[in-house]
Amino acid sequence: MLTAVMVVAGLTLLLHRYLWVRLVREPKWPLPWERSLTVGVLALAIAVPLTFLAMRWLPRAANAPLAWLAYTWLGFALYLFLLAVLTDAARGVAALLHLLPRDPERRLFLTRAIAAGVGAASALIGLGGVVNVVRGFDVRRIRIPIARLPKDASGYAIVQLTDMHVGPTIGRAFVEDVVRETNALVPDMIVITGDLVDGTVEQLRDLVAPLRDLRAPDGVFFVTGNHEYYSGADAWIAHLRTLGIRILRNERVAIRDVFDLAGVDDARSRGMAPGHGQDVPRALAGRDPSRPVVLLAHQPKALKDAVPAGVDLQLSGHVHGGQMVPFNWLARLDQPVVAGLHRIEKTWVYVSTGTGYWGPPMRVGPGAEVTRIELVLA
């Protein structure tokens, strides 16, 4: 823990020093402004590692205000950094082409204009992202044609929840809203495809308690995401079972005479907890190939095993649709699918943009969702 905090502190200080140099020192703002901005940047730089320590050692009620401050600032700082780097690159090109003004006063004016522009643009982008989070999640309804689905089962409804990230800035009221909206969709089944929590059972027990009220005739099912392993996966698995949630760990269950439901551990779990690790072949071993199969896998990359195994539909999350541009582009370097419904050979995959958010309470681009998936006869 100490090593992690030291790494975070070091990176945070480097980031804030860069922002201070580019946006405070170089523009040579009038002295009262420069001092105030310097103190503010330093205080926010210190607040970030302190927040990580507070989340580890203090009750959530005590650390929540600090978490909101630190995580929100990190979102704004990200865009300050990206825009500052872009303007640095543009100035570098302009310098090579001898396009920068020679007069010192004009140079200072340009430096101040760029700093002010970076600050204003970052504020607008960040505020838009915060508003996107505050407005909550959308209900998305999709229909997926499934071959071999019994005719009388056409219209079978699954509600998918994923990546709620209950923890530092997402609390019980949000979970209650999700439960209420999910039940109102009258699903036949509810699935939670990982990254439910960011914190231990002891810290978050009361916050996730409303999940006990989820209602669906064929049950509520859960598979682990990578964040469960950061938060004590075995303890969470045991606790979720007390809430009436069925955990699928590289296994399969028959859902009436409709289809088989399989679920696997998170792709990163091997070595993170004894006996854990994604194993799609094990989950599908011995199944009747005449029956459709739906696979729950936190990360879309499980497709590499799901497609050759003949899975009809894979439900995943993990990526949040990128959550904050430009991470939606970067996510494509790690995952085959970032968001939405796609067909890969004979396998459908739906990747939710997530029901909550992780880190900064911002969504710049993709919004959050609760997804009602209707299986229909192909």
mmCIF file of C-alpha atoms in Angstrom:
data_model
loop_
_atom_site.group_PDB
_atom_site.id
_atom_site.type_symbol
_atom_site.label_atom_id
_atom_site.label_comp_id
_atom_site.label_asym_id
_atom_site.label_seq_id
_atom_site.Cartn_x
_atom_site.Cartn_y
_atom_site.Cartn_z
ATOM 1 C CA MET A 1 0.000 0.000 0.000
ATOM 2 C CA LEU A 2 2.832 2.386 0.892
ATOM 3 C CA THR A 3 4.562 1.661 -2.410
ATOM 4 C CA ALA A 4 1.356 2.316 -4.345
ATOM 5 C CA VAL A 5 0.774 5.611 -2.556
ATOM 6 C CA MET A 6 4.375 6.679 -3.206
ATOM 7 C CA VAL A 7 4.011 5.916 -6.917
ATOM 8 C CA VAL A 8 0.706 7.816 -7.090
ATOM 9 C CA ALA A 9 2.210 10.734 -5.168
ATOM 10 C CA GLY A 10 5.245 10.878 -7.458
ATOM 11 C CA LEU A 11 3.214 10.806 -10.669
ATOM 12 C CA THR A 12 0.746 13.322 -9.271
ATOM 13 C CA LEU A 13 3.486 15.768 -8.332
ATOM 14 C CA LEU A 14 5.074 15.472 -11.784
ATOM 15 C CA LEU A 15 1.710 16.107 -13.450
ATOM 16 C CA HIS A 16 0.991 19.125 -11.280
ATOM 17 C CA ARG A 17 4.470 20.544 -11.730
ATOM 18 C CA TYR A 18 4.006 20.406 -15.491
ATOM 19 C CA LEU A 19 0.613 22.119 -15.222
ATOM 20 C CA TRP A 20 2.053 24.760 -12.889
ATOM 21 C CA VAL A 21 4.968 25.533 -15.223
ATOM 22 C CA ARG A 22 2.816 25.766 -18.348
ATOM 23 C CA LEU A 23 -0.260 27.442 -16.945
ATOM 24 C CA VAL A 24 1.008 29.488 -13.990
ATOM 25 C CA ARG A 25 4.752 30.237 -14.136
ATOM 26 C CA GLU A 26 5.284 30.806 -17.865
ATOM 27 C CA PRO A 27 2.287 33.166 -18.324
ATOM 28 C CA LYS A 28 3.695 35.372 -15.518
ATOM 29 C CA TRP A 29 0.290 36.265 -14.164
ATOM 30 C CA PRO A 30 0.032 39.282 -11.826
ATOM 31 C CA LEU A 31 1.576 38.338 -8.466
ATOM 32 C CA PRO A 32 -1.657 37.883 -6.430
ATOM 33 C CA TRP A 33 -3.040 35.552 -9.124
ATOM 34 C CA GLU A 34 0.202 33.633 -9.450
ATOM 35 C CA ARG A 35 0.428 33.044 -5.699
ATOM 36 C CA SER A 36 -3.182 31.940 -5.426
ATOM 37 C CA LEU A 37 -2.876 29.582 -8.386
ATOM 38 C CA THR A 38 0.377 28.145 -7.032
ATOM 39 C CA VAL A 39 -1.165 27.418 -3.639
ATOM 40 C CA GLY A 40 -4.197 25.865 -5.298
ATOM 41 C CA VAL A 41 -2.165 23.576 -7.551
ATOM 42 C CA LEU A 42 0.027 22.465 -4.628
ATOM 43 C CA ALA A 43 -2.971 21.770 -2.391
ATOM 44 C CA LEU A 44 -4.696 19.703 -5.064
ATOM 45 C CA ALA A 45 -1.481 17.787 -5.779
ATOM 46 C CA ILE A 46 -1.227 16.826 -2.105
ATOM 47 C CA ALA A 47 -4.944 16.009 -1.847
ATOM 48 C CA VAL A 48 -4.752 13.176 -4.391
ATOM 49 C CA PRO A 49 -2.382 10.780 -2.526
ATOM 50 C CA LEU A 50 -3.993 11.769 0.787
ATOM 51 C CA THR A 51 -7.339 10.677 -0.654
ATOM 52 C CA PHE A 52 -5.997 7.213 -1.494
ATOM 53 C CA LEU A 53 -4.731 6.861 2.069
ATOM 54 C CA ALA A 54 -8.035 8.087 3.492
ATOM 55 C CA MET A 55 -10.023 5.598 1.407
ATOM 56 C CA ARG A 56 -7.866 2.804 2.776
ATOM 57 C CA TRP A 57 -7.962 3.703 6.460
ATOM 58 C CA LEU A 58 -10.976 5.930 7.162
ATOM 59 C CA PRO A 59 -14.713 5.122 7.113
ATOM 60 C CA ARG A 60 -16.406 6.052 3.851
ATOM 61 C CA ALA A 61 -18.463 8.789 5.521
ATOM 62 C CA ALA A 62 -15.235 10.502 6.530
ATOM 63 C CA ASN A 63 -13.374 10.180 3.233
ATOM 64 C CA ALA A 64 -16.235 10.733 0.761
ATOM 65 C CA PRO A 65 -15.951 14.575 0.591
ATOM 66 C CA LEU A 66 -12.198 14.329 -0.016
ATOM 67 C CA ALA A 67 -12.780 11.642 -2.659
ATOM 68 C CA TRP A 68 -15.263 13.849 -4.515
ATOM 69 C CA LEU A 69 -12.780 16.740 -4.511
ATOM 70 C CA ALA A 70 -9.758 14.683 -5.560
ATOM 71 C CA TYR A 71 -11.446 12.570 -8.231
ATOM 72 C CA THR A 72 -13.282 15.529 -9.780
ATOM 73 C CA TRP A 73 -10.067 17.526 -9.897
ATOM 74 C CA LEU A 74 -8.221 14.596 -11.518
ATOM 75 C CA GLY A 75 -10.776 14.655 -14.328
ATOM 76 C CA PHE A 76 -10.208 18.349 -14.946
ATOM 77 C CA ALA A 77 -6.426 17.880 -14.586
ATOM 78 C CA LEU A 78 -6.479 15.182 -17.263
ATOM 79 C CA TYR A 79 -7.917 17.596 -19.819
ATOM 80 C CA LEU A 80 -5.631 20.407 -18.676
ATOM 81 C CA PHE A 81 -2.701 18.060 -19.300
ATOM 82 C CA LEU A 82 -3.906 16.814 -22.690
ATOM 83 C CA LEU A 83 -4.680 20.295 -23.984
ATOM 84 C CA ALA A 84 -1.414 21.692 -22.597
ATOM 85 C CA VAL A 85 0.538 18.965 -24.385
ATOM 86 C CA LEU A 86 -1.315 19.658 -27.641
ATOM 87 C CA THR A 87 -0.641 23.383 -27.421
ATOM 88 C CA ASP A 88 3.015 22.675 -26.587
ATOM 89 C CA ALA A 89 3.256 20.576 -29.730
ATOM 90 C CA ALA A 90 1.580 23.301 -31.772
ATOM 91 C CA ARG A 91 3.962 25.931 -30.408
ATOM 92 C CA GLY A 92 6.896 23.654 -31.174
ATOM 93 C CA VAL A 93 5.826 23.366 -34.803
ATOM 94 C CA ALA A 94 5.231 27.120 -34.966
ATOM 95 C CA ALA A 95 8.720 27.762 -33.572
ATOM 96 C CA LEU A 96 10.316 25.519 -36.200
ATOM 97 C CA LEU A 97 8.456 27.444 -38.899
ATOM 98 C CA HIS A 98 9.482 30.793 -37.313
ATOM 99 C CA LEU A 99 5.839 31.756 -36.812
ATOM 100 C CA LEU A 100 6.049 32.794 -33.155
ATOM 101 C CA PRO A 101 6.162 36.529 -32.437
ATOM 102 C CA ARG A 102 9.622 37.970 -31.661
ATOM 103 C CA ASP A 103 8.408 40.822 -29.485
ATOM 104 C CA PRO A 104 8.529 39.780 -25.744
ATOM 105 C CA GLU A 105 5.227 41.480 -24.947
ATOM 106 C CA ARG A 106 3.453 39.755 -27.808
ATOM 107 C CA ARG A 107 5.015 36.428 -26.764
ATOM 108 C CA LEU A 108 3.755 36.917 -23.203
ATOM 109 C CA PHE A 109 0.289 37.813 -24.491
ATOM 110 C CA LEU A 110 0.240 34.632 -26.602
ATOM 111 C CA THR A 111 1.408 32.514 -23.647
ATOM 112 C CA ARG A 112 -1.322 33.956 -21.437
ATOM 113 C CA ALA A 113 -3.955 33.506 -24.121
ATOM 114 C CA ILE A 114 -2.988 29.854 -24.571
ATOM 115 C CA ALA A 115 -3.019 29.220 -20.802
ATOM 116 C CA ALA A 116 -6.414 30.880 -20.426
ATOM 117 C CA GLY A 117 -7.763 28.963 -23.426
ATOM 118 C CA VAL A 118 -6.535 25.641 -22.041
ATOM 119 C CA GLY A 119 -8.139 26.407 -18.687
ATOM 120 C CA ALA A 120 -11.461 27.481 -20.208
ATOM 121 C CA ALA A 121 -11.659 24.528 -22.612
ATOM 122 C CA SER A 122 -10.808 22.043 -19.850
ATOM 123 C CA ALA A 123 -13.466 23.578 -17.602
ATOM 124 C CA LEU A 124 -16.131 23.286 -20.302
ATOM 125 C CA ILE A 125 -15.199 19.693 -21.152
ATOM 126 C CA GLY A 126 -15.038 18.685 -17.474
ATOM 127 C CA LEU A 127 -18.325 20.353 -16.569
ATOM 128 C CA GLY A 128 -20.004 18.646 -19.503
ATOM 129 C CA GLY A 129 -18.663 15.320 -18.237
ATOM 130 C CA VAL A 130 -19.925 15.993 -14.706
ATOM 131 C CA VAL A 131 -23.376 16.928 -16.021
ATOM 132 C CA ASN A 132 -23.435 13.676 -17.999
ATOM 133 C CA VAL A 133 -22.853 11.756 -14.752
ATOM 134 C CA VAL A 134 -25.295 13.791 -12.665
ATOM 135 C CA ARG A 135 -28.125 13.174 -15.147
ATOM 136 C CA GLY A 136 -27.810 9.478 -14.353
ATOM 137 C CA PHE A 137 -28.098 6.424 -16.555
ATOM 138 C CA ASP A 138 -30.251 5.755 -19.596
ATOM 139 C CA VAL A 139 -32.344 2.630 -20.115
ATOM 140 C CA ARG A 140 -31.239 1.031 -23.369
ATOM 141 C CA ARG A 141 -33.428 -1.564 -25.033
ATOM 142 C CA ILE A 142 -32.018 -3.919 -27.620
ATOM 143 C CA ARG A 143 -33.311 -7.015 -29.395
ATOM 144 C CA ILE A 144 -30.908 -9.816 -30.273
ATOM 145 C CA PRO A 145 -31.886 -12.671 -32.620
ATOM 146 C CA ILE A 146 -30.770 -16.036 -31.253
ATOM 147 C CA ALA A 147 -30.761 -19.172 -33.365
ATOM 148 C CA ARG A 148 -32.263 -22.289 -31.777
ATOM 149 C CA LEU A 149 -34.199 -20.208 -29.261
ATOM 150 C CA PRO A 150 -37.485 -21.990 -28.528
ATOM 151 C CA LYS A 151 -40.349 -20.252 -30.270
ATOM 152 C CA ASP A 152 -42.332 -19.773 -27.079
ATOM 153 C CA ALA A 153 -39.288 -18.171 -25.423
ATOM 154 C CA SER A 154 -38.992 -15.360 -27.961
ATOM 155 C CA GLY A 155 -39.094 -12.091 -26.019
ATOM 156 C CA TYR A 156 -37.113 -13.414 -23.054
ATOM 157 C CA ALA A 157 -35.827 -10.326 -21.161
ATOM 158 C CA ILE A 158 -32.436 -9.972 -19.487
ATOM 159 C CA VAL A 159 -31.436 -6.792 -17.684
ATOM 160 C CA GLN A 160 -27.696 -6.257 -17.622
ATOM 161 C CA LEU A 161 -25.999 -4.172 -14.945
ATOM 162 C CA THR A 162 -22.253 -3.709 -14.999
ATOM 163 C CA ASP A 163 -19.415 -1.518 -13.750
ATOM 164 C CA MET A 164 -21.409 0.193 -11.010
ATOM 165 C CA HIS A 165 -18.208 0.849 -9.024
ATOM 166 C CA VAL A 166 -19.959 1.432 -5.711
ATOM 167 C CA GLY A 167 -17.354 3.038 -3.481
ATOM 168 C CA PRO A 168 -15.685 6.430 -3.036
ATOM 169 C CA THR A 169 -18.245 8.580 -4.890
ATOM 170 C CA ILE A 170 -21.091 6.155 -5.707
ATOM 171 C CA GLY A 171 -23.272 5.285 -2.744
ATOM 172 C CA ARG A 172 -26.439 3.627 -1.533
ATOM 173 C CA ALA A 173 -28.859 6.105 -3.141
ATOM 174 C CA PHE A 174 -27.452 5.273 -6.570
ATOM 175 C CA VAL A 175 -27.802 1.540 -5.918
ATOM 176 C CA GLU A 176 -31.418 2.064 -4.831
ATOM 177 C CA ASP A 177 -32.141 3.939 -8.082
ATOM 178 C CA VAL A 178 -30.598 1.127 -10.122
ATOM 179 C CA VAL A 179 -32.625 -1.535 -8.281
ATOM 180 C CA ARG A 180 -35.868 0.403 -8.687
ATOM 181 C CA GLU A 181 -35.323 0.982 -12.414
ATOM 182 C CA THR A 182 -34.229 -2.616 -13.007
ATOM 183 C CA ASN A 183 -37.290 -4.097 -11.327
ATOM 184 C CA ALA A 184 -39.540 -1.718 -13.272
ATOM 185 C CA LEU A 185 -38.252 -3.290 -16.505
ATOM 186 C CA VAL A 186 -39.825 -6.614 -15.430
ATOM 187 C CA PRO A 187 -36.914 -8.832 -16.493
ATOM 188 C CA ASP A 188 -36.958 -12.611 -16.638
ATOM 189 C CA MET A 189 -33.360 -12.540 -15.424
ATOM 190 C CA ILE A 190 -30.856 -9.992 -14.080
ATOM 191 C CA VAL A 191 -27.113 -10.259 -14.701
ATOM 192 C CA ILE A 192 -24.283 -8.217 -13.172
ATOM 193 C CA THR A 193 -21.139 -8.487 -15.262
ATOM 194 C CA GLY A 194 -18.486 -7.386 -12.791
ATOM 195 C CA ASP A 195 -16.834 -4.325 -11.255
ATOM 196 C CA LEU A 196 -19.688 -3.876 -8.821
ATOM 197 C CA VAL A 197 -17.516 -2.406 -6.050
ATOM 198 C CA ASP A 198 -14.412 -0.402 -5.227
ATOM 199 C CA GLY A 199 -13.807 -1.199 -1.580
ATOM 200 C CA THR A 200 -14.042 -3.984 0.963
ATOM 201 C CA VAL A 201 -17.161 -5.694 2.265
ATOM 202 C CA GLU A 202 -16.649 -3.982 5.616
ATOM 203 C CA GLN A 203 -16.598 -0.552 3.953
ATOM 204 C CA LEU A 204 -19.470 -1.037 1.512
ATOM 205 C CA ARG A 205 -21.792 -3.626 3.059
ATOM 206 C CA ASP A 206 -24.574 -1.116 3.734
ATOM 207 C CA LEU A 207 -24.204 0.572 0.339
ATOM 208 C CA VAL A 208 -24.861 -2.590 -1.677
ATOM 209 C CA ALA A 209 -27.625 -3.883 0.621
ATOM 210 C CA PRO A 210 -30.431 -2.720 -1.755
ATOM 211 C CA LEU A 211 -29.269 -5.369 -4.252
ATOM 212 C CA ARG A 212 -31.185 -7.816 -2.065
ATOM 213 C CA ASP A 213 -34.374 -6.312 -3.522
ATOM 214 C CA LEU A 214 -33.601 -7.181 -7.159
ATOM 215 C CA ARG A 215 -36.431 -9.336 -8.516
ATOM 216 C CA ALA A 216 -36.509 -11.665 -11.528
ATOM 217 C CA PRO A 217 -38.227 -15.070 -11.899
ATOM 218 C CA ASP A 218 -35.075 -16.827 -13.102
ATOM 219 C CA GLY A 219 -32.749 -15.116 -10.616
ATOM 220 C CA VAL A 220 -29.874 -12.658 -10.343
ATOM 221 C CA PHE A 221 -26.435 -13.747 -11.558
ATOM 222 C CA PHE A 222 -22.981 -12.243 -11.105
ATOM 223 C CA VAL A 223 -19.479 -12.694 -12.506
ATOM 224 C CA THR A 224 -16.362 -11.044 -11.147
ATOM 225 C CA GLY A 225 -14.628 -8.064 -12.690
ATOM 226 C CA ASN A 226 -11.053 -6.987 -12.129
ATOM 227 C CA HIS A 227 -12.049 -4.515 -9.402
ATOM 228 C CA GLU A 228 -13.511 -7.282 -7.248
ATOM 229 C CA TYR A 229 -9.979 -8.674 -7.027
ATOM 230 C CA TYR A 230 -8.645 -5.317 -5.840
ATOM 231 C CA SER A 231 -11.351 -5.308 -3.159
ATOM 232 C CA GLY A 232 -11.251 -8.893 -1.826
ATOM 233 C CA ALA A 233 -12.986 -11.141 -4.362
ATOM 234 C CA ASP A 234 -13.634 -14.146 -2.121
ATOM 235 C CA ALA A 235 -15.170 -11.990 0.597
ATOM 236 C CA TRP A 236 -17.414 -10.264 -1.946
ATOM 237 C CA ILE A 237 -18.476 -13.554 -3.511
ATOM 238 C CA ALA A 238 -19.496 -14.851 -0.084
ATOM 239 C CA HIS A 239 -21.348 -11.632 0.767
ATOM 240 C CA LEU A 240 -23.236 -11.369 -2.526
ATOM 241 C CA ARG A 241 -24.541 -14.885 -1.999
ATOM 242 C CA THR A 242 -26.180 -13.683 1.229
ATOM 243 C CA LEU A 243 -28.056 -11.109 -0.888
ATOM 244 C CA GLY A 244 -29.591 -13.856 -3.022
ATOM 245 C CA ILE A 245 -27.215 -13.417 -5.964
ATOM 246 C CA ARG A 246 -25.885 -16.515 -7.765
ATOM 247 C CA ILE A 247 -22.173 -16.331 -8.595
ATOM 248 C CA LEU A 248 -21.014 -18.081 -11.759
ATOM 249 C CA ARG A 249 -17.354 -19.051 -11.650
ATOM 250 C CA ASN A 250 -16.376 -20.836 -14.847
ATOM 251 C CA GLU A 251 -19.642 -22.749 -14.730
ATOM 252 C CA ARG A 252 -22.968 -23.086 -16.466
ATOM 253 C CA VAL A 253 -26.618 -23.393 -15.436
ATOM 254 C CA ALA A 254 -29.711 -24.335 -17.412
ATOM 255 C CA ILE A 255 -32.347 -21.634 -17.601
ATOM 256 C CA ARG A 256 -35.618 -23.525 -17.911
ATOM 257 C CA ASP A 257 -35.835 -25.083 -21.381
ATOM 258 C CA VAL A 258 -34.752 -21.791 -22.957
ATOM 259 C CA PHE A 259 -30.926 -21.617 -22.957
ATOM 260 C CA ASP A 260 -27.783 -22.247 -20.938
ATOM 261 C CA LEU A 261 -26.222 -19.404 -18.969
ATOM 262 C CA ALA A 262 -22.452 -19.553 -18.441
ATOM 263 C CA GLY A 263 -20.196 -17.231 -16.485
ATOM 264 C CA VAL A 264 -16.448 -16.901 -16.081
ATOM 265 C CA ASP A 265 -13.990 -15.233 -13.721
ATOM 266 C CA ASP A 266 -12.415 -11.989 -14.878
ATOM 267 C CA ALA A 267 -9.674 -12.270 -17.493
ATOM 268 C CA ARG A 268 -7.106 -10.726 -15.115
ATOM 269 C CA SER A 269 -7.973 -12.821 -12.086
ATOM 270 C CA ARG A 270 -5.471 -15.649 -12.504
ATOM 271 C CA GLY A 271 -2.829 -15.224 -9.824
ATOM 272 C CA MET A 272 -4.784 -12.480 -8.043
ATOM 273 C CA ALA A 273 -6.674 -14.931 -5.814
ATOM 274 C CA PRO A 274 -6.130 -18.659 -5.231
ATOM 275 C CA GLY A 275 -8.181 -20.826 -7.568
ATOM 276 C CA HIS A 276 -9.383 -17.955 -9.742
ATOM 277 C CA GLY A 277 -8.913 -17.457 -13.477
ATOM 278 C CA GLN A 278 -11.007 -17.142 -16.613
ATOM 279 C CA ASP A 279 -11.784 -20.552 -18.139
ATOM 280 C CA VAL A 280 -14.375 -20.448 -20.927
ATOM 281 C CA PRO A 281 -13.828 -24.086 -22.034
ATOM 282 C CA ARG A 282 -14.501 -25.292 -18.485
ATOM 283 C CA ALA A 283 -17.676 -23.216 -18.267
ATOM 284 C CA LEU A 284 -18.984 -24.726 -21.507
ATOM 285 C CA ALA A 285 -17.726 -28.299 -21.098
ATOM 286 C CA GLY A 286 -20.345 -30.982 -21.666
ATOM 287 C CA ARG A 287 -23.127 -28.661 -22.813
ATOM 288 C CA ASP A 288 -25.804 -29.715 -25.263
ATOM 289 C CA PRO A 289 -24.856 -27.928 -28.527
ATOM 290 C CA SER A 290 -28.490 -27.865 -29.607
ATOM 291 C CA ARG A 291 -29.274 -25.365 -26.821
ATOM 292 C CA PRO A 292 -28.340 -21.670 -27.131
ATOM 293 C CA VAL A 293 -25.738 -20.418 -24.654
ATOM 294 C CA VAL A 294 -25.316 -16.935 -23.195
ATOM 295 C CA LEU A 295 -21.908 -16.150 -21.683
ATOM 296 C CA LEU A 296 -21.267 -13.574 -18.970
ATOM 297 C CA ALA A 297 -17.676 -12.304 -19.121
ATOM 298 C CA HIS A 298 -16.565 -9.016 -17.640
ATOM 299 C CA GLN A 299 -14.035 -8.227 -20.368
ATOM 300 C CA PRO A 300 -14.920 -8.336 -24.074
ATOM 301 C CA LYS A 301 -11.600 -10.067 -24.813
ATOM 302 C CA ALA A 302 -13.195 -13.345 -23.648
ATOM 303 C CA LEU A 303 -14.463 -13.456 -27.238
ATOM 304 C CA LYS A 304 -11.224 -15.139 -28.280
ATOM 305 C CA ASP A 305 -12.488 -18.267 -26.514
ATOM 306 C CA ALA A 306 -16.225 -17.653 -26.880
ATOM 307 C CA VAL A 307 -16.326 -17.409 -30.676
ATOM 308 C CA PRO A 308 -14.614 -20.764 -31.430
ATOM 309 C CA ALA A 309 -16.722 -22.399 -28.703
ATOM 310 C CA GLY A 310 -19.922 -21.425 -30.524
ATOM 311 C CA VAL A 311 -21.327 -19.041 -27.884
ATOM 312 C CA ASP A 312 -24.531 -17.430 -29.153
ATOM 313 C CA LEU A 313 -24.323 -14.260 -27.084
ATOM 314 C CA GLN A 314 -21.650 -12.757 -24.822
ATOM 315 C CA LEU A 315 -22.523 -9.966 -22.376
ATOM 316 C CA SER A 316 -19.625 -7.835 -21.156
ATOM 317 C CA GLY A 317 -18.682 -4.452 -19.706
ATOM 318 C CA HIS A 318 -15.315 -3.279 -18.343
ATOM 319 C CA VAL A 319 -14.559 -0.601 -20.932
ATOM 320 C CA HIS A 320 -17.225 1.981 -19.941
ATOM 321 C CA GLY A 321 -17.338 2.876 -23.639
ATOM 322 C CA GLY A 322 -14.049 4.636 -22.896
ATOM 323 C CA GLN A 323 -15.858 6.903 -20.353
ATOM 324 C CA MET A 324 -13.681 9.915 -21.155
ATOM 325 C CA VAL A 325 -12.427 10.782 -24.625
ATOM 326 C CA PRO A 326 -9.716 9.897 -25.789
ATOM 327 C CA PHE A 327 -9.775 6.664 -23.732
ATOM 328 C CA ASN A 328 -12.486 5.280 -26.017
ATOM 329 C CA TRP A 329 -9.836 5.179 -28.757
ATOM 330 C CA LEU A 330 -7.104 3.822 -26.508
ATOM 331 C CA ALA A 331 -9.395 1.045 -25.236
ATOM 332 C CA ARG A 332 -9.430 -0.445 -28.741
ATOM 333 C CA LEU A 333 -5.769 -1.360 -28.266
ATOM 334 C CA ASP A 334 -6.772 -3.765 -25.475
ATOM 335 C CA GLN A 335 -10.304 -4.903 -26.282
ATOM 336 C CA PRO A 336 -11.866 -6.179 -29.526
ATOM 337 C CA VAL A 337 -15.117 -4.286 -28.864
ATOM 338 C CA VAL A 338 -15.586 -1.100 -26.822
ATOM 339 C CA ALA A 339 -19.362 -0.615 -26.727
ATOM 340 C CA GLY A 340 -22.623 -1.717 -28.297
ATOM 341 C CA LEU A 341 -23.901 -4.739 -30.174
ATOM 342 C CA HIS A 342 -21.622 -6.529 -32.628
ATOM 343 C CA ARG A 343 -21.590 -9.792 -34.543
ATOM 344 C CA ILE A 344 -18.333 -11.763 -34.731
ATOM 345 C CA GLU A 345 -18.728 -14.828 -36.916
ATOM 346 C CA LYS A 346 -21.755 -16.576 -35.365
ATOM 347 C CA THR A 347 -21.431 -14.925 -31.939
ATOM 348 C CA TRP A 348 -23.276 -11.814 -30.839
ATOM 349 C CA VAL A 349 -21.562 -9.644 -28.229
ATOM 350 C CA TYR A 350 -23.082 -6.751 -26.332
ATOM 351 C CA VAL A 351 -20.697 -4.496 -24.434
ATOM 352 C CA SER A 352 -22.424 -2.123 -22.015
ATOM 353 C CA THR A 353 -20.990 1.333 -21.420
ATOM 354 C CA GLY A 354 -21.466 0.682 -17.700
ATOM 355 C CA THR A 355 -24.075 1.601 -15.126
ATOM 356 C CA GLY A 356 -21.785 3.772 -12.984
ATOM 357 C CA TYR A 357 -18.323 5.212 -13.596
ATOM 358 C CA TRP A 358 -14.805 4.790 -12.311
ATOM 359 C CA GLY A 359 -12.457 7.463 -10.976
ATOM 360 C CA PRO A 360 -13.473 11.012 -11.920
ATOM 361 C CA PRO A 361 -17.253 11.507 -11.769
ATOM 362 C CA MET A 362 -17.228 12.417 -15.461
ATOM 363 C CA ARG A 363 -18.411 10.880 -18.695
ATOM 364 C CA VAL A 364 -17.106 12.773 -21.687
ATOM 365 C CA GLY A 365 -18.828 11.035 -24.557
ATOM 366 C CA PRO A 366 -20.581 7.754 -23.696
ATOM 367 C CA GLY A 367 -23.347 7.873 -21.090
ATOM 368 C CA ALA A 368 -24.151 5.263 -18.441
ATOM 369 C CA GLU A 369 -26.789 2.616 -19.019
ATOM 370 C CA VAL A 370 -29.051 -0.063 -17.623
ATOM 371 C CA THR A 371 -29.666 -2.444 -20.506
ATOM 372 C CA ARG A 372 -32.812 -4.443 -21.244
ATOM 373 C CA ILE A 373 -31.879 -7.205 -23.668
ATOM 374 C CA GLU A 374 -34.700 -9.041 -25.389
ATOM 375 C CA LEU A 375 -33.837 -12.394 -26.952
ATOM 376 C CA VAL A 376 -35.906 -13.089 -30.051
ATOM 377 C CA LEU A 377 -36.097 -16.038 -32.391
ATOM 378 C CA ALA A 378 -33.668 -15.604 -35.302
#
